Amino acid sequence: MRERFQGELSVLGDLLSSMCGMACEELRLANRVFLDRDGAAVILLAGVETKLNAARTECEETAQKLLALQAPVAGDLRTVLAAVYCADRLERMGDLAQHIADQAAREPEFAVPGALTGHFREMAGLVCSMAEDLATGIEGPTAEVFHSLARTDQRVDALYEELMTLVTGPEWTDGVAPAISVALLARFYERFADQVVSVARRVDFALTGQLPESSVRDSSDGPVTAP
């Protein structure tokens, strides 16, 4: 019975790892749509999004089965609950990548002014590297992985604040529509990065029983709390 339970926990871990890879791929495709104006990537992204949503459902159903039939406690319970939490965040990461692509495709002529392209390329690169690091470490992240991601997230936050200062300042002359586009795209990247840190933090908690300190906020903009 115990071996079967551990095997089902392993299935949960594999699902989360697969979901993280899908979210990372969605972000890469969204970057192609936005920064490279690759219209073909829109179709590819939609396909990955469908698979990610299905994986989230499978993860939740597997976790519910374990809770109902195995009644896990202590570390095993933390692992199951963390899987449900992380699956939700990983699906949101995919949604945010889709939002980036949708916004870029909706307003291709002024997705962002040319002068800000460098800001967004840096932001996109940082967030993509965070997603890749999470995908690599999700099977056994440590507090060091979490803190590394949190440090990168601080740079993403700084870029976000810089962009918001530019589009709301008196020297902005590109108009309202480009300002809105810049604000939305910057926010989508910033939230994606926050979700990466949130997932790493919760997985680390499942493994250690201790929640690393973080200033990251969840999707409701309230403080992240222990499960």
Short mmCIF file of C-alpha atoms in Angstrom, two decimals:
data_model
loop_
_atom_site.label_atom_id
_atom_site.label_comp_id
_atom_site.label_asym_id
_atom_site.label_seq_id
_atom_site.Cartn_x
_atom_site.Cartn_y
_atom_site.Cartn_z
CA MET A 1 0.00 0.00 0.00
CA ARG A 2 2.80 2.38 0.91
CA GLU A 3 4.67 1.67 -2.31
CA ARG A 4 1.51 2.34 -4.31
CA PHE A 5 0.99 5.62 -2.46
CA GLN A 6 4.57 6.72 -3.13
CA GLY A 7 4.10 5.82 -6.77
CA GLU A 8 1.04 8.05 -6.97
CA LEU A 9 2.95 10.87 -5.28
CA SER A 10 5.61 10.42 -7.94
CA VAL A 11 2.91 10.81 -10.60
CA LEU A 12 1.97 14.14 -9.03
CA GLY A 13 5.58 15.26 -9.16
CA ASP A 14 5.86 14.26 -12.81
CA LEU A 15 2.67 16.16 -13.63
CA LEU A 16 3.96 19.32 -11.96
CA SER A 17 7.29 19.04 -13.76
CA SER A 18 5.46 18.60 -17.07
CA MET A 19 3.17 21.55 -16.34
CA CYS A 20 6.14 23.76 -15.54
CA GLY A 21 7.73 22.82 -18.84
CA MET A 22 4.51 23.69 -20.66
CA ALA A 23 4.22 27.08 -18.93
CA CYS A 24 7.84 27.78 -19.83
CA GLU A 25 7.17 26.86 -23.46
CA GLU A 26 4.10 29.10 -23.52
CA LEU A 27 6.23 32.02 -22.35
CA ARG A 28 8.84 31.36 -25.03
CA LEU A 29 6.11 31.32 -27.66
CA ALA A 30 4.54 34.49 -26.25
CA ASN A 31 7.93 36.19 -26.47
CA ARG A 32 8.11 35.20 -30.12
CA VAL A 33 4.67 36.68 -30.77
CA PHE A 34 5.49 39.89 -28.92
CA LEU A 35 9.17 40.57 -29.56
CA ASP A 36 9.69 38.78 -32.88
CA ARG A 37 6.20 39.37 -34.32
CA ASP A 38 5.94 35.67 -35.14
CA GLY A 39 2.26 35.14 -35.90
CA ALA A 40 2.70 31.39 -36.33
CA ALA A 41 3.63 31.08 -32.67
CA VAL A 42 0.06 32.06 -31.69
CA ILE A 43 -1.29 28.73 -32.93
CA LEU A 44 1.47 26.76 -31.22
CA LEU A 45 0.85 28.59 -27.97
CA ALA A 46 -2.86 27.75 -28.03
CA GLY A 47 -2.02 24.07 -28.38
CA VAL A 48 0.30 24.11 -25.38
CA GLU A 49 -2.31 26.03 -23.36
CA THR A 50 -4.86 23.28 -23.99
CA LYS A 51 -2.42 20.62 -22.80
CA LEU A 52 -1.52 22.66 -19.70
CA ASN A 53 -5.16 23.05 -18.72
CA ALA A 54 -5.71 19.31 -19.12
CA ALA A 55 -2.65 18.55 -17.00
CA ARG A 56 -3.94 20.85 -14.25
CA THR A 57 -7.23 18.91 -14.19
CA GLU A 58 -5.36 15.61 -14.05
CA CYS A 59 -3.19 16.88 -11.20
CA GLU A 60 -6.20 17.99 -9.17
CA GLU A 61 -8.04 14.71 -9.75
CA THR A 62 -4.98 12.70 -8.71
CA ALA A 63 -4.57 14.79 -5.55
CA GLN A 64 -8.26 14.45 -4.66
CA LYS A 65 -8.01 10.69 -5.07
CA LEU A 66 -5.01 10.54 -2.76
CA LEU A 67 -6.72 12.67 -0.12
CA ALA A 68 -9.90 10.59 -0.23
CA LEU A 69 -8.39 7.12 -0.33
CA GLN A 70 -5.03 7.45 1.44
CA ALA A 71 -5.70 10.15 4.08
CA PRO A 72 -2.06 11.34 4.03
CA VAL A 73 -0.56 13.14 7.02
CA ALA A 74 2.51 15.28 7.82
CA GLY A 75 4.98 15.51 4.95
CA ASP A 76 2.84 13.47 2.57
CA LEU A 77 -0.13 15.76 3.19
CA ARG A 78 2.05 18.82 2.57
CA THR A 79 3.17 17.32 -0.72
CA VAL A 80 -0.38 16.64 -1.94
CA LEU A 81 -1.66 20.08 -0.94
CA ALA A 82 1.40 21.75 -2.44
CA ALA A 83 0.75 19.95 -5.72
CA VAL A 84 -2.78 21.36 -5.90
CA TYR A 85 -1.53 24.86 -5.06
CA CYS A 86 1.31 24.72 -7.57
CA ALA A 87 -0.86 23.30 -10.33
CA ASP A 88 -3.13 26.32 -9.98
CA ARG A 89 -0.17 28.73 -10.15
CA LEU A 90 1.38 26.95 -13.12
CA GLU A 91 -1.88 27.18 -15.03
CA ARG A 92 -1.98 30.90 -14.23
CA MET A 93 1.53 31.23 -15.62
CA GLY A 94 0.25 29.78 -18.88
CA ASP A 95 -2.68 32.19 -18.83
CA LEU A 96 -0.31 35.12 -18.35
CA ALA A 97 1.80 34.00 -21.29
CA GLN A 98 -1.38 33.81 -23.35
CA HIS A 99 -2.26 37.36 -22.25
CA ILE A 100 1.13 38.60 -23.46
CA ALA A 101 0.60 37.04 -26.87
CA ASP A 102 -2.99 38.27 -27.08
CA GLN A 103 -2.03 41.84 -26.25
CA ALA A 104 0.86 41.86 -28.71
CA ALA A 105 -1.33 40.40 -31.47
CA ARG A 106 -4.18 42.79 -30.69
CA GLU A 107 -2.09 45.93 -31.10
CA PRO A 108 0.87 44.94 -33.30
CA GLU A 109 1.45 48.47 -34.57
CA PHE A 110 2.10 49.88 -31.10
CA ALA A 111 2.55 46.95 -28.73
CA VAL A 112 5.36 49.03 -27.24
CA PRO A 113 7.27 52.07 -28.53
CA GLY A 114 10.63 51.20 -30.03
CA ALA A 115 12.49 53.03 -27.28
CA LEU A 116 11.17 50.54 -24.72
CA THR A 117 11.95 47.38 -26.64
CA GLY A 118 15.18 46.92 -24.70
CA HIS A 119 13.34 47.05 -21.38
CA PHE A 120 10.95 44.35 -22.50
CA ARG A 121 13.64 42.14 -24.00
CA GLU A 122 15.46 42.23 -20.66
CA MET A 123 12.27 41.55 -18.74
CA ALA A 124 11.28 38.71 -21.07
CA GLY A 125 14.74 37.17 -20.79
CA LEU A 126 14.76 37.34 -17.01
CA VAL A 127 11.29 35.85 -16.64
CA CYS A 128 12.02 33.10 -19.15
CA SER A 129 15.21 32.16 -17.30
CA MET A 130 13.22 32.03 -14.05
CA ALA A 131 10.72 29.64 -15.61
CA GLU A 132 13.54 27.46 -16.95
CA ASP A 133 15.24 27.36 -13.54
CA LEU A 134 11.97 26.39 -11.90
CA ALA A 135 11.42 23.62 -14.47
CA THR A 136 14.90 22.28 -13.73
CA GLY A 137 14.55 22.40 -9.96
CA ILE A 138 10.90 21.62 -9.36
CA GLU A 139 11.56 17.96 -8.58
CA GLY A 140 13.70 18.92 -5.61
CA PRO A 141 14.25 22.65 -5.15
CA THR A 142 16.09 23.96 -2.15
CA ALA A 143 15.89 27.24 -0.31
CA GLU A 144 18.89 28.36 -2.39
CA VAL A 145 16.88 27.88 -5.60
CA PHE A 146 14.01 29.83 -4.11
CA HIS A 147 16.22 32.72 -3.02
CA SER A 148 17.94 32.84 -6.42
CA LEU A 149 14.56 33.13 -8.12
CA ALA A 150 13.46 35.76 -5.60
CA ARG A 151 16.53 37.87 -6.39
CA THR A 152 15.80 37.73 -10.11
CA ASP A 153 12.20 38.61 -9.37
CA GLN A 154 13.39 41.79 -7.65
CA ARG A 155 15.06 42.88 -10.91
CA VAL A 156 11.84 42.14 -12.79
CA ASP A 157 9.94 44.25 -10.25
CA ALA A 158 12.43 47.08 -10.74
CA LEU A 159 11.94 47.00 -14.51
CA TYR A 160 8.19 47.02 -14.01
CA GLU A 161 8.37 50.07 -11.75
CA GLU A 162 10.67 51.80 -14.23
CA LEU A 163 8.25 51.21 -17.08
CA MET A 164 5.31 52.44 -14.99
CA THR A 165 7.25 55.59 -14.14
CA LEU A 166 7.98 56.21 -17.81
CA VAL A 167 4.41 55.80 -19.08
CA THR A 168 2.89 57.91 -16.29
CA GLY A 169 5.51 60.67 -16.34
CA PRO A 170 5.18 64.11 -17.92
CA GLU A 171 7.74 63.28 -20.61
CA TRP A 172 5.61 60.49 -22.10
CA THR A 173 4.54 61.60 -25.58
CA ASP A 174 3.47 58.35 -27.25
CA GLY A 175 -0.20 58.60 -26.35
CA VAL A 176 -2.72 56.74 -24.23
CA ALA A 177 -3.09 53.49 -26.20
CA PRO A 178 0.66 52.67 -26.21
CA ALA A 179 0.84 53.54 -22.50
CA ILE A 180 -1.95 51.06 -21.76
CA SER A 181 -0.25 48.40 -23.86
CA VAL A 182 3.07 48.93 -22.08
CA ALA A 183 1.38 48.79 -18.67
CA LEU A 184 -0.50 45.58 -19.47
CA LEU A 185 2.48 43.76 -20.96
CA ALA A 186 4.77 44.78 -18.12
CA ARG A 187 2.19 43.62 -15.58
CA PHE A 188 1.78 40.23 -17.27
CA TYR A 189 5.55 39.60 -17.12
CA GLU A 190 5.75 40.82 -13.53
CA ARG A 191 2.92 38.54 -12.43
CA PHE A 192 4.43 35.56 -14.26
CA ALA A 193 7.66 36.07 -12.33
CA ASP A 194 5.75 36.30 -9.05
CA GLN A 195 4.00 33.01 -9.78
CA VAL A 196 7.36 31.32 -10.45
CA VAL A 197 8.63 32.36 -7.03
CA SER A 198 5.36 31.35 -5.40
CA VAL A 199 5.59 27.83 -6.86
CA ALA A 200 9.23 27.43 -5.79
CA ARG A 201 8.37 28.64 -2.31
CA ARG A 202 5.51 26.20 -1.88
CA VAL A 203 7.45 23.20 -3.19
CA ASP A 204 10.30 24.03 -0.83
CA PHE A 205 7.76 24.11 2.00
CA ALA A 206 6.46 20.68 1.02
CA LEU A 207 9.98 19.27 1.20
CA THR A 208 11.19 20.99 4.36
CA GLY A 209 8.12 21.96 6.33
CA GLN A 210 9.43 25.52 6.50
CA LEU A 211 8.19 28.35 4.31
CA PRO A 212 11.05 30.61 3.08
CA GLU A 213 10.66 34.30 3.78
CA SER A 214 9.33 36.18 0.77
CA SER A 215 7.82 39.48 -0.24
CA VAL A 216 6.03 37.82 -3.18
CA ARG A 217 2.27 38.28 -3.22
CA ASP A 218 -0.28 35.89 -4.61
CA SER A 219 -2.77 36.60 -7.36
CA SER A 220 -5.17 38.32 -4.96
CA ASP A 221 -2.41 40.81 -4.09
CA GLY A 222 -2.51 39.65 -0.48
CA PRO A 223 0.44 38.16 1.36
CA VAL A 224 1.26 34.55 0.58
CA THR A 225 0.58 32.43 3.62
CA ALA A 226 1.43 28.89 4.59
CA PRO A 227 -1.15 26.25 3.66
#
